[in-house]
Short mmCIF file of C-alpha atoms in Angstrom, two decimals:
data_model
loop_
_atom_site.label_atom_id
_atom_site.label_comp_id
_atom_site.label_asym_id
_atom_site.label_seq_id
_atom_site.Cartn_x
_atom_site.Cartn_y
_atom_site.Cartn_z
CA MET A 1 -3.05 -21.38 -47.84
CA ARG A 2 0.56 -20.80 -46.79
CA ASP A 3 -0.30 -17.09 -46.62
CA CYS A 4 -3.31 -17.86 -44.42
CA ASP A 5 -1.15 -19.87 -42.00
CA ARG A 6 1.30 -17.00 -41.77
CA PHE A 7 -1.38 -14.35 -41.26
CA HIS A 8 -3.43 -16.49 -38.91
CA ALA A 9 -0.64 -16.30 -36.31
CA ASP A 10 -0.94 -12.50 -36.39
CA LEU A 11 -4.72 -12.30 -35.93
CA SER A 12 -4.55 -12.38 -32.16
CA ALA A 13 -1.96 -9.58 -31.90
CA HIS A 14 -3.94 -7.58 -34.49
CA LEU A 15 -7.05 -7.92 -32.36
CA ASP A 16 -5.10 -6.65 -29.35
CA GLY A 17 -3.66 -3.69 -31.31
CA GLU A 18 -0.17 -5.06 -30.64
CA LEU A 19 0.90 -5.78 -34.23
CA ALA A 20 3.67 -3.57 -35.66
CA PRO A 21 2.50 -1.16 -38.41
CA GLY A 22 4.19 -3.03 -41.29
CA PRO A 23 2.79 -6.51 -40.58
CA GLY A 24 -0.48 -4.85 -39.57
CA ARG A 25 -0.95 -3.27 -43.02
CA ALA A 26 -0.07 -6.55 -44.73
CA LEU A 27 -2.61 -8.42 -42.60
CA GLU A 28 -5.35 -5.89 -43.31
CA ALA A 29 -4.73 -6.26 -47.05
CA HIS A 30 -4.94 -10.04 -46.69
CA LEU A 31 -8.16 -9.82 -44.66
CA ARG A 32 -9.82 -7.81 -47.43
CA ALA A 33 -9.03 -10.61 -49.87
CA CYS A 34 -9.54 -13.68 -47.64
CA ALA A 35 -13.00 -14.45 -46.27
CA GLY A 36 -11.68 -17.39 -44.21
CA CYS A 37 -9.21 -15.27 -42.22
CA ALA A 38 -11.79 -12.48 -41.84
CA THR A 39 -14.19 -15.03 -40.33
CA SER A 40 -11.44 -16.30 -37.98
CA LEU A 41 -10.84 -12.73 -36.81
CA GLU A 42 -14.55 -12.30 -36.09
CA GLU A 43 -14.57 -15.55 -34.10
CA LEU A 44 -11.66 -14.30 -32.01
CA ARG A 45 -13.43 -10.97 -31.48
CA THR A 46 -16.58 -12.74 -30.30
CA LEU A 47 -14.56 -14.96 -27.96
CA ASP A 48 -12.90 -11.91 -26.41
CA GLY A 49 -16.30 -10.32 -25.89
CA GLU A 50 -17.51 -13.45 -24.09
CA LEU A 51 -14.40 -13.55 -21.93
CA ARG A 52 -14.86 -9.91 -20.94
CA ALA A 53 -18.49 -10.59 -20.12
CA LEU A 54 -17.68 -13.42 -17.69
CA PRO A 55 -19.34 -12.59 -14.39
CA GLU A 56 -17.25 -11.64 -11.40
CA VAL A 57 -16.74 -14.27 -8.75
CA GLY A 58 -18.42 -13.39 -5.48
CA VAL A 59 -16.28 -12.58 -2.45
CA SER A 60 -17.10 -13.77 1.08
CA PRO A 61 -18.09 -11.11 3.64
CA GLN A 62 -15.06 -12.05 5.80
CA PHE A 63 -12.58 -11.23 3.06
CA GLU A 64 -11.55 -7.76 4.27
CA ALA A 65 -11.30 -8.82 7.90
CA GLY A 66 -9.09 -11.68 6.74
CA ILE A 67 -6.62 -9.25 5.14
CA TRP A 68 -6.18 -7.30 8.38
CA ALA A 69 -6.06 -10.45 10.49
CA ARG A 70 -3.19 -11.73 8.38
CA ILE A 71 -1.40 -8.37 8.45
CA HIS A 72 -1.68 -8.15 12.25
CA SER A 73 -0.68 -11.76 12.68
CA ALA A 74 2.44 -11.16 10.58
CA GLU A 75 3.24 -7.98 12.54
CA ASP A 76 2.86 -9.76 15.89
CA ALA A 77 4.92 -12.76 14.92
CA PRO A 78 8.55 -12.58 16.04
CA ASP A 79 10.82 -11.74 13.17
CA PRO A 80 13.23 -14.39 12.01
CA PHE A 81 16.82 -13.80 13.22
CA PHE A 82 18.08 -12.94 9.72
CA ARG A 83 15.44 -10.23 9.21
CA ARG A 84 16.18 -8.73 12.63
CA LEU A 85 19.88 -8.68 11.79
CA GLN A 86 19.15 -7.04 8.43
CA ARG A 87 17.01 -4.37 10.09
CA TRP A 88 19.62 -3.78 12.80
CA LEU A 89 22.39 -3.43 10.23
CA ARG A 90 20.26 -1.10 8.11
CA ALA A 91 19.63 1.14 11.15
CA ARG A 92 23.33 1.66 11.83
CA THR A 93 24.73 5.14 11.15
CA ILE A 94 28.21 6.10 9.98
CA LEU A 95 29.00 6.98 13.61
CA ASP A 96 28.01 3.47 14.66
CA TRP A 97 30.28 1.93 12.06
CA GLY A 98 33.10 4.24 13.22
CA LEU A 99 32.80 2.72 16.69
CA VAL A 100 33.26 -0.82 15.39
CA PRO A 101 37.12 -0.79 15.39
CA VAL A 102 37.09 0.75 18.89
CA VAL A 103 34.81 -2.02 20.18
CA VAL A 104 36.86 -4.74 18.44
CA ILE A 105 40.14 -3.43 19.93
CA ALA A 106 38.57 -3.13 23.39
CA LEU A 107 37.27 -6.72 23.17
CA ALA A 108 40.65 -7.99 21.99
CA LEU A 109 42.40 -6.30 24.93
CA PHE A 110 39.84 -7.65 27.37
CA VAL A 111 40.16 -11.22 26.09
CA ARG A 112 43.95 -11.00 26.06
CA GLY A 113 44.01 -9.61 29.60
CA GLY A 114 41.83 -12.43 30.86
CA SER A 115 44.02 -15.24 29.63
CA GLU A 116 47.65 -14.37 30.34
CA PRO A 117 49.93 -17.36 29.80
CA LEU A 118 51.22 -18.87 32.99
CA PRO A 119 54.90 -19.22 33.81
CA GLU A 120 56.17 -22.67 32.92
CA GLU A 121 56.77 -23.70 36.53
CA ASP A 122 53.10 -23.19 37.35
CA TRP A 123 51.76 -25.92 35.03
CA ALA A 124 51.71 -28.39 37.92
CA LEU A 125 49.46 -25.98 39.75
CA VAL A 126 47.17 -25.76 36.76
CA ALA A 127 46.72 -29.51 36.99
CA ASP A 128 45.68 -29.06 40.61
CA ALA A 129 43.42 -26.20 39.65
CA GLU A 130 41.69 -28.31 37.03
CA SER A 131 40.82 -30.84 39.70
CA PHE A 132 39.07 -28.01 41.55
CA GLU A 133 37.64 -26.70 38.29
CA LEU A 134 39.53 -23.48 38.88
CA MET A 135 40.89 -22.19 35.63
CA LEU A 136 41.33 -18.47 36.18
CA SER A 137 44.65 -17.04 37.28
CA ASP A 138 42.99 -15.47 40.34
CA ASP A 139 41.87 -18.89 41.44
CA ILE A 140 45.33 -20.31 41.02
CA GLU A 141 46.38 -18.06 43.90
CA LEU A 142 43.93 -20.07 46.02
CA VAL A 143 45.79 -23.20 45.00
CA TYR A 144 49.07 -21.58 46.05
CA ALA A 145 47.50 -20.79 49.42
CA LEU A 146 46.25 -24.37 49.72
CA ASP A 147 49.75 -25.70 48.97
CA GLU A 148 51.13 -23.44 51.69
CA LEU A 149 48.52 -24.70 54.18
CA GLU A 150 49.36 -28.31 53.31
CA ALA A 151 53.09 -27.55 53.75
CA TRP A 152 52.28 -25.87 57.12
CA ASP A 153 50.31 -28.98 58.15
CA THR A 154 53.20 -31.21 57.19
CA ASN A 155 55.61 -29.05 59.18
CA LEU A 156 53.34 -29.20 62.22
CA GLU A 157 53.17 -32.97 62.02
CA GLY A 158 56.96 -33.08 61.89
CA ILE A 159 57.31 -31.10 65.14
CA MET B 1 -13.72 -6.58 -16.49
CA GLY B 2 -11.41 -3.85 -17.72
CA LEU B 3 -10.20 -1.51 -15.06
CA ALA B 4 -10.45 2.17 -15.66
CA GLU B 5 -6.80 2.59 -14.79
CA THR B 6 -5.70 5.93 -13.52
CA ASP B 7 -2.69 7.24 -11.67
CA GLN B 8 -4.98 7.41 -8.67
CA ASP B 9 -4.05 3.86 -7.69
CA ALA B 10 -0.35 4.65 -7.64
CA GLU B 11 -1.13 7.84 -5.71
CA LEU B 12 -2.97 5.82 -3.10
CA MET B 13 0.02 3.52 -2.76
CA LEU B 14 2.33 6.50 -2.40
CA ARG B 15 0.03 7.94 0.28
CA LEU B 16 0.22 4.64 2.13
CA ARG B 17 4.02 4.62 1.79
CA GLU B 18 4.51 8.23 2.86
CA THR B 19 1.93 8.63 5.62
CA GLY B 20 0.93 5.06 6.50
CA ASP B 21 -2.69 6.06 5.74
CA ARG B 22 -4.61 2.81 6.03
CA ARG B 23 -7.66 4.32 4.33
CA ALA B 24 -5.62 4.58 1.14
CA PHE B 25 -4.87 0.88 1.38
CA GLU B 26 -8.53 0.09 2.09
CA GLU B 27 -9.57 2.04 -0.99
CA LEU B 28 -7.10 0.07 -3.09
CA TYR B 29 -8.17 -3.35 -1.91
CA ARG B 30 -11.86 -2.50 -2.18
CA ARG B 31 -11.34 -1.40 -5.76
CA PHE B 32 -9.26 -4.39 -6.81
CA THR B 33 -10.77 -7.23 -4.78
CA PRO B 34 -13.54 -8.21 -7.27
CA PRO B 35 -11.34 -8.44 -10.39
CA LEU B 36 -8.46 -9.97 -8.43
CA VAL B 37 -10.56 -12.73 -6.84
CA SER B 38 -12.22 -13.42 -10.21
CA PHE B 39 -8.83 -13.71 -11.92
CA LEU B 40 -7.45 -16.00 -9.20
CA ALA B 41 -10.61 -18.13 -9.06
CA ARG B 42 -10.34 -18.76 -12.81
CA MET B 43 -6.65 -19.53 -12.41
CA VAL B 44 -6.82 -21.99 -9.51
CA ARG B 45 -10.43 -23.17 -9.99
CA ASP B 46 -11.16 -22.95 -6.29
CA ARG B 47 -13.00 -19.95 -4.90
CA ALA B 48 -11.81 -20.34 -1.28
CA ARG B 49 -8.20 -20.78 -2.36
CA ALA B 50 -8.58 -17.77 -4.68
CA GLU B 51 -9.63 -15.63 -1.70
CA GLU B 52 -6.65 -16.82 0.33
CA LEU B 53 -4.30 -15.98 -2.52
CA ALA B 54 -5.95 -12.57 -3.01
CA GLN B 55 -5.47 -11.83 0.70
CA ASP B 56 -1.87 -12.93 0.32
CA VAL B 57 -1.43 -10.44 -2.56
CA PHE B 58 -2.76 -7.54 -0.47
CA VAL B 59 -0.75 -8.55 2.60
CA ARG B 60 2.44 -8.62 0.53
CA ILE B 61 1.65 -5.23 -0.99
CA TYR B 62 1.02 -3.78 2.46
CA GLN B 63 4.19 -5.27 3.90
CA ALA B 64 6.27 -3.97 0.99
CA ARG B 65 4.71 -0.48 1.10
CA ASP B 66 7.96 1.18 2.18
CA ARG B 67 9.73 -0.13 -0.92
CA TYR B 68 6.94 0.69 -3.41
CA GLU B 69 8.04 2.66 -6.49
CA PRO B 70 5.46 3.56 -9.15
CA ARG B 71 7.50 2.19 -12.06
CA ALA B 72 4.48 0.61 -13.74
CA ARG B 73 0.71 0.89 -13.44
CA PHE B 74 -0.50 -0.30 -10.07
CA SER B 75 -2.70 -2.97 -11.68
CA THR B 76 0.36 -4.39 -13.45
CA TYR B 77 2.17 -4.55 -10.11
CA LEU B 78 -0.82 -6.18 -8.40
CA PHE B 79 -1.63 -8.72 -11.12
CA GLY B 80 2.07 -9.51 -11.49
CA ILE B 81 2.18 -10.61 -7.85
CA ALA B 82 -1.14 -12.45 -8.25
CA THR B 83 0.04 -14.30 -11.37
CA ASN B 84 3.21 -15.46 -9.63
CA LEU B 85 1.30 -16.67 -6.59
CA ALA B 86 -1.28 -18.47 -8.74
CA LEU B 87 1.29 -20.19 -10.95
CA ASN B 88 3.35 -21.26 -7.92
CA ASP B 89 0.22 -22.55 -6.23
CA LEU B 90 -0.76 -24.51 -9.35
CA ASP B 91 2.77 -25.92 -9.64
CA ARG B 92 2.59 -27.17 -6.07
CA ALA B 93 -0.88 -28.62 -6.70
CA HIS B 94 0.28 -30.35 -9.90
CA ARG B 95 3.20 -31.83 -8.01
CA ARG B 96 0.90 -33.14 -5.30
CA HIS B 97 -1.61 -34.36 -7.88
CA GLU B 98 -4.29 -32.77 -5.78
CA ARG B 99 -5.64 -30.21 -8.12
CA SER B 100 -9.30 -29.68 -7.55
CA MET B 101 -11.17 -29.56 -10.83
CA GLU B 102 -14.68 -29.36 -9.47
CA ALA B 103 -16.67 -26.36 -10.58
CA ASP B 104 -17.20 -25.09 -6.98
CA GLY B 105 -20.25 -23.09 -7.98
CA MET B 106 -18.17 -20.85 -10.23
CA PRO B 107 -19.42 -17.40 -11.07
CA ALA B 108 -23.10 -17.26 -10.52
CA ASP B 109 -23.66 -13.72 -9.33
CA PHE B 110 -26.68 -12.84 -11.40
CA GLY B 111 -28.42 -9.80 -10.02
CA ALA B 112 -32.17 -9.70 -9.51
CA ASP B 113 -32.42 -6.57 -11.66
CA GLY B 114 -30.53 -8.07 -14.60
CA PRO B 115 -31.91 -9.47 -17.85
CA GLY B 116 -34.87 -11.85 -18.04
CA LEU B 117 -34.68 -15.45 -16.83
CA ASP B 118 -34.05 -16.96 -20.28
CA GLU B 119 -31.20 -14.58 -20.93
CA GLN B 120 -29.80 -15.28 -17.46
CA ILE B 121 -29.88 -19.04 -18.06
CA GLU B 122 -28.33 -18.61 -21.51
CA ALA B 123 -25.62 -16.33 -20.13
CA LYS B 124 -24.93 -18.72 -17.29
CA LEU B 125 -24.58 -21.68 -19.66
CA THR B 126 -22.22 -19.71 -21.89
CA ALA B 127 -20.14 -18.65 -18.89
CA GLU B 128 -19.99 -22.20 -17.53
CA ARG B 129 -18.94 -23.59 -20.92
CA LEU B 130 -16.30 -20.90 -21.23
CA ASP B 131 -15.07 -21.43 -17.68
CA SER B 132 -14.74 -25.17 -18.25
CA ALA B 133 -12.84 -24.66 -21.50
CA LEU B 134 -10.61 -22.04 -19.82
CA ALA B 135 -9.79 -24.48 -17.02
CA GLU B 136 -8.41 -26.94 -19.55
CA LEU B 137 -5.90 -24.50 -21.02
CA PRO B 138 -2.28 -24.75 -19.86
CA ASP B 139 -1.73 -22.49 -16.84
CA ARG B 140 0.45 -19.87 -18.53
CA GLN B 141 -1.87 -19.61 -21.55
CA ARG B 142 -4.83 -19.15 -19.22
CA ALA B 143 -2.96 -16.50 -17.22
CA ALA B 144 -1.97 -14.58 -20.36
CA LEU B 145 -5.49 -14.70 -21.78
CA LEU B 146 -7.17 -13.56 -18.55
CA LEU B 147 -4.64 -10.77 -18.00
CA ARG B 148 -5.30 -9.56 -21.53
CA THR B 149 -9.06 -9.92 -21.87
CA SER B 150 -10.31 -9.49 -18.30
CA GLU B 151 -7.75 -7.03 -16.96
CA GLY B 152 -6.78 -5.29 -20.17
CA LEU B 153 -3.02 -5.57 -19.62
CA GLY B 154 -0.75 -4.85 -22.61
CA TYR B 155 1.76 -7.38 -23.93
CA THR B 156 4.69 -5.72 -22.14
CA ASP B 157 2.88 -5.88 -18.79
CA ILE B 158 1.83 -9.51 -19.36
CA ALA B 159 5.42 -10.36 -20.26
CA ALA B 160 6.58 -8.79 -16.98
CA ALA B 161 3.93 -10.67 -14.99
CA LEU B 162 4.87 -13.99 -16.58
CA ASP B 163 8.59 -13.24 -16.57
CA THR B 164 8.88 -13.85 -20.31
CA SER B 165 9.35 -11.97 -23.58
CA VAL B 166 6.75 -10.00 -25.55
CA SER B 167 7.07 -12.43 -28.48
CA SER B 168 6.32 -15.33 -26.10
CA VAL B 169 3.21 -13.49 -24.92
CA LYS B 170 2.10 -13.06 -28.52
CA SER B 171 2.53 -16.78 -29.09
CA LEU B 172 0.86 -17.74 -25.79
CA LEU B 173 -2.19 -15.61 -26.57
CA HIS B 174 -2.50 -16.92 -30.12
CA ARG B 175 -2.37 -20.55 -28.93
CA ALA B 176 -4.71 -19.84 -26.00
CA ARG B 177 -7.39 -18.33 -28.23
CA THR B 178 -7.23 -20.92 -31.01
CA ASP B 179 -7.16 -23.74 -28.44
CA LEU B 180 -10.12 -22.22 -26.57
CA LEU B 181 -12.12 -21.82 -29.79
CA ALA B 182 -11.40 -25.45 -30.71
CA ARG B 183 -12.53 -26.66 -27.25
CA LEU B 184 -15.68 -24.55 -27.38
CA GLY B 185 -16.42 -25.82 -30.89
CA ALA B 186 -15.95 -29.40 -29.70
CA SER B 187 -18.25 -28.89 -26.70
CA ALA B 188 -20.93 -26.92 -28.60
CA PRO B 189 -24.37 -28.52 -28.34
#
């Protein structure tokens, strides 16, 4: 009986032709001597035959059109940002990557040029500029001009 | 149904990859739609859902055509994707406790030129009993058994599809068959 339990576990693999040669020969010898296991093997064989004979499930006439509709719908949908980035990165050539340091340096110079620190004495003017929402150094010149106009006005009043 | 597997399927995929020939893709899905929908219908027990999943399989294959490499038989590739989709779908359904167990008019495509009426009725009853017993098997056992008996996949291919070892496949198939026999014996008239 212990032998039958051991061999019974191999019946399925034997049926599928997936049992290694050694255990396969041992099982075949056991099957010749054991009517119970031989019957179990036949039951499994019959079951497999019934499973193979199961009828196919019908498919609706719209099935094929549905495949293409879903493909086109996926193609028309905007790609998520990450996929677009992936595709963009994948399309870069060695030449493109060589340009990266050039672009980075150019950007750094541009940013640096646009935000030169002001001389210390001009901080009062920056405060004025903020009140006019003028933050760029070019605009601060307008504030200088305004100060000069105010001073001119004051001088005129004094005359 | 066992598929007469040839390299032709992989060649069609390569043609689609290399030239974008949609006729190659059409040939593939026309060839594989009946066994694929049957497999998925027996996995998820819902014919409409099976068709959606089958469409999903073909859409994924089409979208991944540029990355296709014929490392395994095409049917292994296709049923591997299908098995994953079916098991994920069943997991979600189990979690929602919404699994539909109704028979949904399962396979009943008996041709007019087939065997006589008695044989048709007998065959239909056998198929219905078998389908009901199959539906009660654990999902992975059912997948392994269908991949083996209906699609003729070897243990290595089934192991790849189920992301497990060959020895696990051997055990899954043994338990599936003995469990199925026990259920059929219990439900025999």
